[in-house]
XYZ file of C-alpha atoms in Angstrom:
609
model
C 16.762 -8.151 11.568
C 17.579 -6.472 14.866
C 17.503 -8.890 17.794
C 17.646 -7.413 21.274
C 19.455 -9.640 23.704
C 18.244 -10.148 27.251
C 18.335 -6.839 29.106
C 21.395 -6.576 31.400
C 19.460 -4.599 34.004
C 17.191 -7.607 34.734
C 19.342 -10.336 36.298
C 18.325 -13.946 36.781
C 17.316 -14.952 40.285
C 17.494 -18.393 41.816
C 13.715 -18.435 42.101
C 13.380 -17.560 38.429
C 15.840 -20.237 37.350
C 13.905 -22.898 39.214
C 10.627 -21.618 37.835
C 11.987 -21.536 34.297
C 13.257 -25.119 34.538
C 9.909 -26.246 35.872
C 8.026 -24.538 33.078
C 10.309 -25.749 30.256
C 10.358 -29.347 31.420
C 7.037 -29.861 29.588
C 5.308 -28.318 26.589
C 2.951 -25.838 28.219
C 1.696 -22.319 27.506
C 2.545 -19.368 29.684
C 0.236 -18.857 32.626
C -0.699 -15.670 34.424
C 0.318 -17.220 37.725
C 3.852 -17.894 36.471
C 4.275 -14.307 35.177
C 2.918 -12.783 38.410
C 5.230 -15.013 40.459
C 8.224 -13.818 38.434
C 7.232 -10.149 38.760
C 7.040 -10.529 42.532
C 10.309 -12.471 42.756
C 12.126 -9.795 40.782
C 10.717 -6.961 42.883
C 9.045 -5.325 39.902
C 5.663 -4.923 41.617
C 4.245 -5.176 45.134
C 2.548 -8.380 46.251
C -0.720 -6.574 47.091
C -1.009 -5.197 43.551
C -0.380 -8.614 42.030
C -2.883 -10.284 44.344
C -5.559 -7.898 43.138
C -4.991 -9.001 39.542
C -4.982 -12.661 40.588
C -8.418 -12.250 42.105
C -9.948 -10.298 39.223
C -8.391 -12.414 36.442
C -10.715 -15.283 37.320
C -13.667 -13.269 36.030
C -12.183 -11.865 32.792
C -11.030 -13.312 29.491
C -7.650 -12.468 27.986
C -5.614 -13.696 25.043
C -2.160 -13.779 26.687
C -0.952 -13.090 30.258
C 1.534 -10.449 29.129
C -1.177 -8.448 27.344
C -3.331 -8.545 30.478
C -0.470 -7.204 32.588
C 0.280 -4.477 30.032
C -3.369 -3.370 30.135
C -2.972 -2.482 33.834
C -0.430 0.257 32.943
C 1.470 -0.361 36.168
C 4.772 1.403 36.853
C 7.786 -0.711 37.782
C 9.267 -0.438 41.272
C 12.756 -0.661 39.764
C 14.591 2.378 38.346
C 13.900 4.056 35.992
C 10.365 3.073 37.091
C 8.951 3.059 33.572
C 5.386 2.154 32.710
C 5.019 -1.559 32.011
C 3.780 -1.397 28.435
C 3.616 -4.580 26.403
C 7.088 -3.884 24.950
C 8.483 -3.156 28.422
C 6.949 -6.298 29.935
C 8.185 -8.379 27.004
C 11.736 -7.028 27.352
C 11.634 -7.751 31.086
C 10.335 -11.257 30.464
C 13.187 -12.279 28.170
C 15.506 -11.436 31.046
C 13.948 -14.355 32.899
C 14.337 -16.923 30.100
C 17.144 -17.960 27.805
C 15.591 -16.577 24.592
C 16.568 -13.358 22.728
C 13.939 -10.644 22.265
C 12.893 -9.423 18.806
C 10.807 -6.405 17.905
C 9.262 -7.418 14.574
C 9.976 -4.785 11.940
C 7.692 -5.456 8.951
C 10.062 -3.576 6.652
C 12.762 -6.181 7.273
C 10.692 -9.330 6.806
C 10.612 -11.085 3.439
C 6.968 -12.166 3.514
C 7.408 -14.327 0.392
C 10.003 -16.469 2.181
C 7.969 -16.451 5.393
C 4.862 -17.708 3.622
C 6.715 -20.721 2.227
C 7.920 -22.024 5.615
C 4.612 -23.067 7.166
C 0.862 -22.677 6.851
C -1.251 -20.052 8.587
C -3.040 -22.673 10.691
C 0.275 -24.143 11.844
C 1.550 -20.694 12.873
C -1.680 -19.881 14.717
C -1.721 -23.230 16.506
C 1.673 -22.691 18.139
C 1.623 -18.846 18.150
C 4.773 -18.645 16.076
C 5.886 -16.586 13.081
C 8.905 -17.124 10.796
C 10.753 -13.805 10.490
C 13.947 -14.704 8.611
C 14.913 -17.552 6.299
C 18.435 -18.485 5.150
C 19.747 -21.673 3.490
C 20.933 -22.906 6.903
C 18.484 -21.456 9.442
C 14.925 -20.312 10.022
C 14.407 -17.667 12.699
C 11.003 -18.080 14.319
C 9.369 -15.593 16.690
C 7.129 -17.008 19.395
C 4.957 -15.649 22.172
C 4.964 -19.095 23.863
C 8.645 -19.819 24.606
C 7.846 -22.967 26.651
C 5.941 -24.589 23.784
C 8.701 -26.198 21.720
C 7.428 -29.544 20.468
C 7.130 -28.071 16.966
C 10.868 -27.233 16.704
C 12.251 -30.717 15.839
C 9.298 -31.318 13.505
C 9.843 -28.062 11.595
C 13.630 -28.461 11.566
C 13.320 -31.961 10.081
C 10.782 -30.866 7.491
C 12.764 -27.837 6.299
C 16.210 -29.384 6.855
C 17.310 -26.180 8.526
C 18.260 -25.227 12.048
C 15.494 -23.382 13.926
C 16.526 -20.318 15.922
C 13.973 -19.172 18.471
C 13.309 -15.546 19.451
C 10.591 -14.050 21.633
C 8.216 -11.352 20.334
C 5.323 -9.657 22.040
C 2.076 -11.618 21.579
C 0.127 -8.844 19.840
C 2.806 -8.508 17.146
C 2.885 -12.265 16.562
C -0.904 -12.451 16.269
C -1.115 -9.438 13.967
C 1.718 -10.332 11.616
C 0.732 -13.986 11.301
C -2.529 -12.782 9.778
C -0.964 -10.077 7.616
C 2.230 -11.726 6.359
C 0.617 -15.010 5.352
C -2.310 -13.251 3.682
C 0.043 -10.993 1.751
C 2.331 -13.870 0.740
C -0.717 -15.787 -0.482
C -1.900 -12.766 -2.486
C 1.493 -12.373 -4.168
C 1.706 -16.099 -4.900
C -1.772 -16.292 -6.417
C -1.263 -13.113 -8.420
C 1.974 -14.573 -9.788
C 0.247 -17.879 -10.590
C -2.436 -15.989 -12.490
C 0.250 -14.223 -14.525
C 1.865 -17.588 -15.326
C -1.482 -19.111 -16.316
C -2.261 -16.138 -18.568
C 1.072 -16.452 -20.350
C 0.783 -20.207 -20.773
C -2.650 -19.750 -22.372
C -1.077 -17.837 -25.304
C -0.787 -20.321 -28.175
C -0.155 -18.169 -31.225
C 1.729 -15.098 -32.354
C -1.561 -13.260 -32.910
C -2.613 -13.931 -29.310
C 0.773 -12.777 -28.065
C 0.449 -9.469 -29.933
C -3.108 -8.992 -28.651
C -2.201 -9.749 -25.050
C 0.873 -7.513 -25.221
C -1.194 -4.651 -26.616
C -3.906 -5.011 -23.965
C -1.484 -5.545 -21.097
C -3.292 -8.727 -19.926
C -0.180 -10.919 -19.514
C -0.093 -9.869 -15.864
C -2.638 -10.033 -13.050
C -5.488 -7.599 -13.578
C -5.285 -4.247 -11.750
C -8.643 -5.017 -10.119
C -7.654 -8.516 -9.027
C -8.484 -8.882 -5.339
C -4.967 -10.056 -4.532
C -3.434 -6.966 -6.157
C -5.945 -4.739 -4.352
C -4.895 -6.305 -1.046
C -1.178 -5.896 -1.780
C -1.495 -2.189 -2.690
C -3.711 -1.406 0.304
C -1.313 -3.221 2.622
C 1.644 -1.307 1.180
C -0.034 2.042 1.834
C -0.952 1.159 5.406
C 2.614 0.166 6.231
C 3.981 3.307 4.619
C 1.679 5.404 6.827
C 2.658 3.474 9.951
C 6.378 3.861 9.204
C 6.041 7.654 8.647
C 7.227 7.327 5.042
C 7.155 10.456 2.886
C 7.543 8.611 -0.444
C 6.830 5.131 -1.798
C 9.022 3.973 -4.702
C 7.925 1.024 -6.874
C 10.833 0.238 -9.172
C 11.130 -2.437 -11.897
C 14.388 -4.367 -12.142
C 15.577 -7.027 -14.587
C 14.375 -10.026 -12.568
C 12.131 -8.573 -9.871
C 10.430 -5.427 -8.612
C 11.759 -3.364 -5.710
C 9.697 -1.388 -3.206
C 11.412 1.327 -1.162
C 10.200 3.834 1.446
C 11.764 7.219 2.130
C 11.690 7.735 5.887
C 13.134 10.911 7.436
C 14.776 11.727 4.112
C 16.568 8.374 3.702
C 15.489 5.562 1.342
C 14.998 2.101 2.850
C 14.737 -1.116 0.848
C 11.435 -2.708 1.841
C 10.461 -5.639 -0.374
C 11.279 -7.538 -3.527
C 8.189 -8.473 -5.548
C 7.864 -10.655 -8.670
C 7.960 -8.555 -11.818
C 4.486 -9.585 -12.975
C 2.959 -8.646 -9.619
C 4.752 -5.305 -9.606
C 3.397 -4.502 -13.080
C -0.125 -5.183 -11.824
C 0.506 -3.011 -8.761
C 1.575 -0.124 -11.006
C -1.583 -0.582 -13.081
C -3.672 -0.570 -9.893
C -2.123 2.676 -8.716
C -2.522 4.273 -12.163
C -6.168 3.232 -12.214
C -6.836 4.873 -8.844
C -4.879 7.986 -9.899
C -7.026 8.316 -13.057
C -4.076 7.845 -15.400
C -4.017 6.110 -18.780
C -3.198 2.513 -17.896
C -2.211 1.443 -21.411
C 0.113 4.430 -21.872
C 3.519 3.234 -20.685
C 5.868 5.266 -22.890
C 5.473 8.741 -21.407
C 5.494 10.084 -17.830
C 2.150 10.752 -16.162
C 0.988 12.517 -13.004
C -2.062 11.921 -10.836
C -3.473 12.052 -7.328
C -5.083 9.537 -4.984
C -7.041 10.062 -1.779
C -7.026 7.262 0.747
C -7.368 6.781 4.509
C -4.699 6.055 7.126
C -5.129 3.308 9.780
C -6.321 6.058 12.164
C -9.079 7.065 9.763
C -7.377 10.298 8.633
C -7.743 11.241 4.971
C -4.339 11.185 3.234
C -3.514 12.459 -0.238
C -0.913 10.845 -2.493
C 0.729 12.549 -5.454
C 1.581 9.917 -8.052
C 4.204 10.205 -10.810
C 5.241 7.541 -13.312
C 8.386 7.276 -15.411
C 9.266 4.784 -18.175
C 12.508 2.880 -17.519
C 14.453 0.111 -19.259
C 12.557 -2.616 -17.364
C 9.092 -1.067 -17.154
C 7.286 1.773 -15.427
C 8.676 3.230 -12.221
C 6.151 4.903 -9.942
C 6.665 7.228 -6.976
C 3.895 8.143 -4.553
C 4.517 11.248 -2.445
C 2.552 11.070 0.809
C 1.311 14.434 2.047
C 0.963 14.796 5.776
C -2.460 16.382 6.448
C -0.981 18.035 9.546
C 1.563 20.069 7.523
C -0.700 23.083 7.130
C -1.458 23.100 10.848
C 2.175 23.296 11.966
C 3.576 26.317 13.712
C 6.785 27.863 12.349
C 8.584 26.820 15.532
C 7.527 23.214 14.901
C 9.286 23.458 11.541
C 12.558 24.375 13.283
C 12.667 28.194 13.142
C 14.785 29.872 15.824
C 13.485 33.071 17.443
C 15.785 35.261 15.361
C 15.001 33.464 12.067
C 11.271 33.629 12.771
C 11.406 37.352 13.518
C 13.228 38.071 10.237
C 10.909 35.797 8.229
C 7.726 37.309 9.658
C 9.057 40.803 8.933
C 9.654 39.827 5.294
C 6.239 38.244 4.638
C 4.434 41.132 6.350
C 5.334 43.466 3.462
C 2.381 44.304 1.134
C 4.377 43.913 -2.080
C 7.670 42.531 -3.310
C 9.246 39.106 -3.826
C 10.214 36.646 -1.092
C 12.262 33.649 -2.250
C 12.860 30.254 -0.617
C 15.838 28.299 -1.947
C 17.234 24.829 -1.537
C 17.498 21.483 -3.342
C 14.572 19.147 -3.995
C 13.312 17.613 -0.762
C 14.572 20.411 1.510
C 11.107 21.399 2.756
C 10.534 24.513 0.628
C 6.948 23.559 -0.186
C 6.094 22.938 3.461
C 7.489 26.340 4.427
C 5.570 28.121 1.648
C 2.283 26.365 2.395
C 2.588 27.071 6.120
C 3.321 30.720 5.294
C 0.386 31.015 2.891
C -1.909 29.386 5.445
C -0.876 32.088 7.917
C -1.449 34.867 5.374
C -4.698 33.508 3.881
C -7.243 35.462 5.942
C -10.755 36.162 4.610
C -9.627 39.690 3.711
C -6.989 38.641 1.170
C -7.016 36.725 -2.116
C -4.264 34.103 -2.287
C -3.559 32.574 -5.729
C -0.935 29.994 -6.686
C 0.499 28.577 -9.912
C 2.234 25.233 -9.298
C 3.763 22.302 -11.156
C 2.317 20.129 -9.795
C -0.131 21.229 -7.078
C 1.473 19.680 -4.013
C -1.407 19.931 -1.530
C -4.959 21.026 -2.187
C -5.978 23.740 0.280
C -9.462 25.321 0.180
C -8.126 28.682 1.444
C -6.041 29.143 -1.749
C -6.953 29.479 -5.418
C -4.591 26.978 -6.992
C -3.780 26.554 -10.702
C -1.830 23.687 -12.267
C 0.849 24.195 -14.931
C -0.118 22.264 -18.069
C 2.610 22.644 -20.676
C 0.760 20.621 -23.330
C -1.986 23.256 -23.594
C 0.224 26.285 -23.060
C -0.399 26.909 -19.347
C 3.132 27.753 -18.166
C 4.421 29.613 -15.105
C 4.718 32.723 -17.249
C 1.182 32.604 -18.644
C -0.144 31.441 -15.267
C 1.229 34.488 -13.443
C -0.209 36.720 -16.175
C -3.605 35.063 -15.637
C -3.413 35.379 -11.858
C -2.702 39.098 -12.101
C -6.132 39.509 -13.725
C -7.796 37.730 -10.779
C -7.447 40.626 -8.312
C -4.861 38.813 -6.121
C -3.193 40.123 -2.989
C -0.668 37.317 -2.646
C 0.730 35.184 -5.468
C 2.746 32.002 -5.025
C 4.790 30.865 -8.036
C 5.910 27.260 -7.619
C 9.361 27.863 -9.105
C 11.197 30.552 -11.063
C 12.923 28.523 -13.791
C 13.518 30.980 -16.613
C 13.615 34.662 -17.528
C 9.952 34.965 -18.669
C 8.718 33.605 -15.317
C 11.134 35.867 -13.417
C 9.965 38.890 -15.430
C 6.305 38.133 -14.665
C 7.096 37.727 -10.945
C 8.913 41.075 -10.986
C 5.984 42.674 -12.823
C 3.537 41.309 -10.239
C 5.672 42.674 -7.387
C 5.980 46.113 -9.045
C 2.183 46.323 -9.438
C 1.566 45.891 -5.717
C 1.438 42.142 -5.057
C 3.348 40.022 -2.567
C 4.994 37.202 -4.529
C 6.383 34.041 -2.899
C 8.453 31.632 -4.981
C 11.346 29.153 -4.960
C 14.746 28.822 -6.607
C 17.217 25.947 -6.649
C 20.393 27.467 -5.159
C 22.783 26.325 -2.447
C 22.435 29.375 -0.221
C 20.502 32.636 0.090
C 22.981 35.129 -1.503
C 23.319 32.925 -4.597
C 19.623 33.564 -5.368
C 20.456 37.186 -6.218
C 23.204 36.246 -8.667
C 20.934 33.560 -10.174
C 18.262 36.139 -10.986
C 20.875 38.422 -12.554
C 22.267 35.476 -14.554
C 18.740 34.705 -15.812
C 18.599 38.226 -17.212
C 16.746 40.259 -14.576
C 18.357 43.750 -14.445
C 20.003 44.540 -11.083
C 17.843 47.645 -10.637
C 14.688 45.464 -10.827
C 16.192 42.997 -8.364
C 16.767 45.895 -5.962
C 13.240 47.210 -6.527
C 11.411 43.952 -5.875
C 13.360 41.439 -3.745
C 12.446 41.709 -0.048
C 14.606 38.824 1.115
C 15.723 35.253 0.529
C 15.661 32.222 2.807
C 17.713 29.091 2.161
C 16.811 25.901 3.994
C 17.695 22.252 4.532
C 16.223 19.386 6.540
C 18.192 17.410 9.118
C 17.064 14.291 10.925
C 16.402 14.874 14.611
C 17.677 12.533 17.303
C 15.276 10.055 18.852
C 14.472 11.436 22.305
C 14.113 7.915 23.701
C 17.577 6.559 22.939
C 19.998 9.452 22.257
C 23.183 9.245 24.324
C 25.990 11.726 25.121
C 28.653 11.956 22.413
C 32.390 12.484 22.653
C 33.395 16.130 23.263
C 33.579 18.213 20.088
C 36.945 19.335 18.804
C 37.458 23.111 19.047
C 38.453 23.404 15.389
C 35.409 21.419 14.238
C 33.093 23.642 16.266
C 34.774 26.813 15.004
C 34.419 25.663 11.388
C 30.756 24.856 11.999
C 29.887 28.287 13.440
C 32.041 30.309 11.033
C 31.983 33.333 10.511
C 30.479 33.784 13.994
C 31.862 32.750 17.351
C 29.718 30.669 19.652
C 30.445 28.894 22.911
C 31.020 25.194 22.454
C 28.293 23.177 24.211
C 29.331 21.245 27.282
C 27.495 18.168 26.064
C 26.287 16.964 22.676
C 24.419 13.805 21.720
C 24.688 11.027 19.168
C 22.358 8.426 17.673
C 22.031 5.101 19.498
C 19.001 3.261 18.126
C 15.924 1.763 19.747
C 12.560 0.278 18.840
C 10.906 3.701 18.682
C 13.180 4.887 15.849
C 13.620 1.490 14.118
C 17.218 1.313 15.362
C 18.294 4.335 13.276
C 18.754 6.708 16.211
C 16.719 9.405 14.428
C 13.017 10.197 14.448
C 11.543 13.113 12.499
C 13.183 16.089 10.796
C 13.676 19.786 11.469
C 14.703 22.705 9.289
C 17.960 24.636 9.096
C 17.387 28.200 7.910
C 19.488 31.016 6.492
C 17.457 34.248 6.243
C 18.902 37.139 4.227
C 17.166 40.521 4.133
C 17.769 43.046 1.359
C 19.279 45.936 3.306
C 20.309 49.290 1.731
C 23.949 48.175 1.848
C 23.106 44.934 0.019
C 21.168 46.847 -2.653
C 24.198 49.044 -3.271
C 26.346 45.963 -3.878
C 23.771 44.466 -6.260
C 23.519 47.721 -8.190
C 27.308 47.955 -8.432
C 27.582 44.403 -9.811
C 29.465 42.997 -6.812
C 30.459 39.346 -6.871
C 28.905 36.594 -4.756
C 31.590 36.604 -2.046
C 31.104 40.316 -1.417
C 27.335 39.901 -1.140
C 27.771 36.936 1.207
C 30.082 38.936 3.492
C 27.578 41.796 3.530
C 24.766 39.400 4.415
C 26.791 38.173 7.398
C 27.357 41.791 8.507
C 23.594 42.342 8.215
C 22.956 39.499 10.665
C 22.362 36.489 8.412
C 23.355 33.238 10.115
C 24.528 30.534 7.662
C 22.905 27.124 7.469
C 25.721 25.437 9.381
C 25.400 27.969 12.214
C 21.693 27.125 12.388
C 22.717 23.478 12.554
C 25.233 24.254 15.323
C 22.400 25.731 17.383
C 20.397 22.521 17.003
C 23.452 20.446 17.923
C 23.924 22.523 21.072
C 20.297 22.008 22.076
C 20.556 18.237 21.561
C 18.218 18.066 18.553
C 20.624 16.620 15.999
C 24.228 15.550 15.387
C 27.217 17.157 13.701
C 27.199 14.336 11.133
C 23.681 15.279 10.045
C 24.503 18.984 9.740
C 27.653 18.292 7.719
C 25.680 15.924 5.474
C 23.084 18.479 4.364
C 24.654 21.926 4.859
C 27.532 23.057 2.615
C 30.491 24.882 4.205
C 30.581 28.662 3.899
């Protein structure tokens, strides 16, 4: 739980100290007059502006004085003269009182523990919310710091010390409703599971219940429905790309992947987690009673903003039950420009030249989760004009796009990549996308499609671009066919980008470190680079969003000669550098120099040359 101490740029004033003592001498809510008086005393706003709000406030209703001030969208008189949003006003306010400030992060709150501390009505009465519980202390967020009569009562009841923090009033109001409702849903779902198990009185009943899967809350139980819906909404709000629901020995774990990194979110009772998995499988049109084999499905739902979002669902049997992963597809992916994905001018020019060819094979390489699918879909969206026929064979179909003709691999009925490409070639295609070249038969069909006048886009799992050529040869594709069909290869990775709100200058880079990063090229070391700091916008990670690193290799006549002569990988890599290919780390160095990311991020995802 990240607690932000009182801001050092907002000092106490004598007027404020007297006002604070006067206000805390009794148990009274915050008043608009007190807040306006403090703003004027601190020189944040002009007296005339504040007087205007004093006059108009008599004729309007508002829930909390800080929210009313935030609605005015005033700009502070003090440097850096930022807009007084609710967060900004709240941070300023804690500089006037002796209470730390807390931005409530729902991913770091154990709602089960929170729900056991007090009732919803008690929390609403005093505008408080428990946010952390330990054997010794209870941390409680409040939007009324001068209302404290409940502290000794709660401390005595729980036999724990109460630590007070201030949170903005909208967060307190929102999370009181959500956390307590969710905790109640989990508790009642768990009670139902306990009741169901206790009702089993014979071995025959036990076998029947085990076979039907009814020893847990039902997938359609309203509490389970609420828990799953709540989980999705928070995943969307936190920009998660994947939701992991994982069974453990004694509990269930929920994790979100945000900007490529997994974050532990919640621990849920095992019985409730089993019901959640059943709920998701039901919505994804999977076989609920089948728990021994992996299954795949899809779900369409709606984000808090009303945008339709598609989830790709995959289950896997584990030692403690079914694990389920939901991949969240951003509906804006297909609308992104190549520059938004992270392409430099030179990389974009080379890529566009490659995909403009009428026939041949263009490969994208990289490990799982490196953004290959996003690049291919964005490329196909660019190429899919009304004059061309775009067909894909995928396993699974990542995103459904009306402009493409998409076919799903189904191994159980004989629809493989190999047979799929053969089928697509009879559909009068102009452009074919093969999800992945995994074996020789698929590679041979891709080569055949390219030789018969089609543009083929596909992926390989290799560490860099030149290795894709040797991989095809190792699979069994003759070098002369590689030379005849391959247009070029692009390797890529994803790095987290620095949060623009909180990034700060880093220590100067060492010359040797910079030289190793830009090898085999020479580039001027940037005068200033940045590092992650952490703020509320980026959830204290220092990073927000991701961008691509690209390594684009074109098949030049010199490269074809090396392939035909059976040259080794190092020779082909050196030739690619002579032909103008910039390695992944050099692409990362460019983003470091422009302040987009850090050297630690580039070294984490990009292998050395």
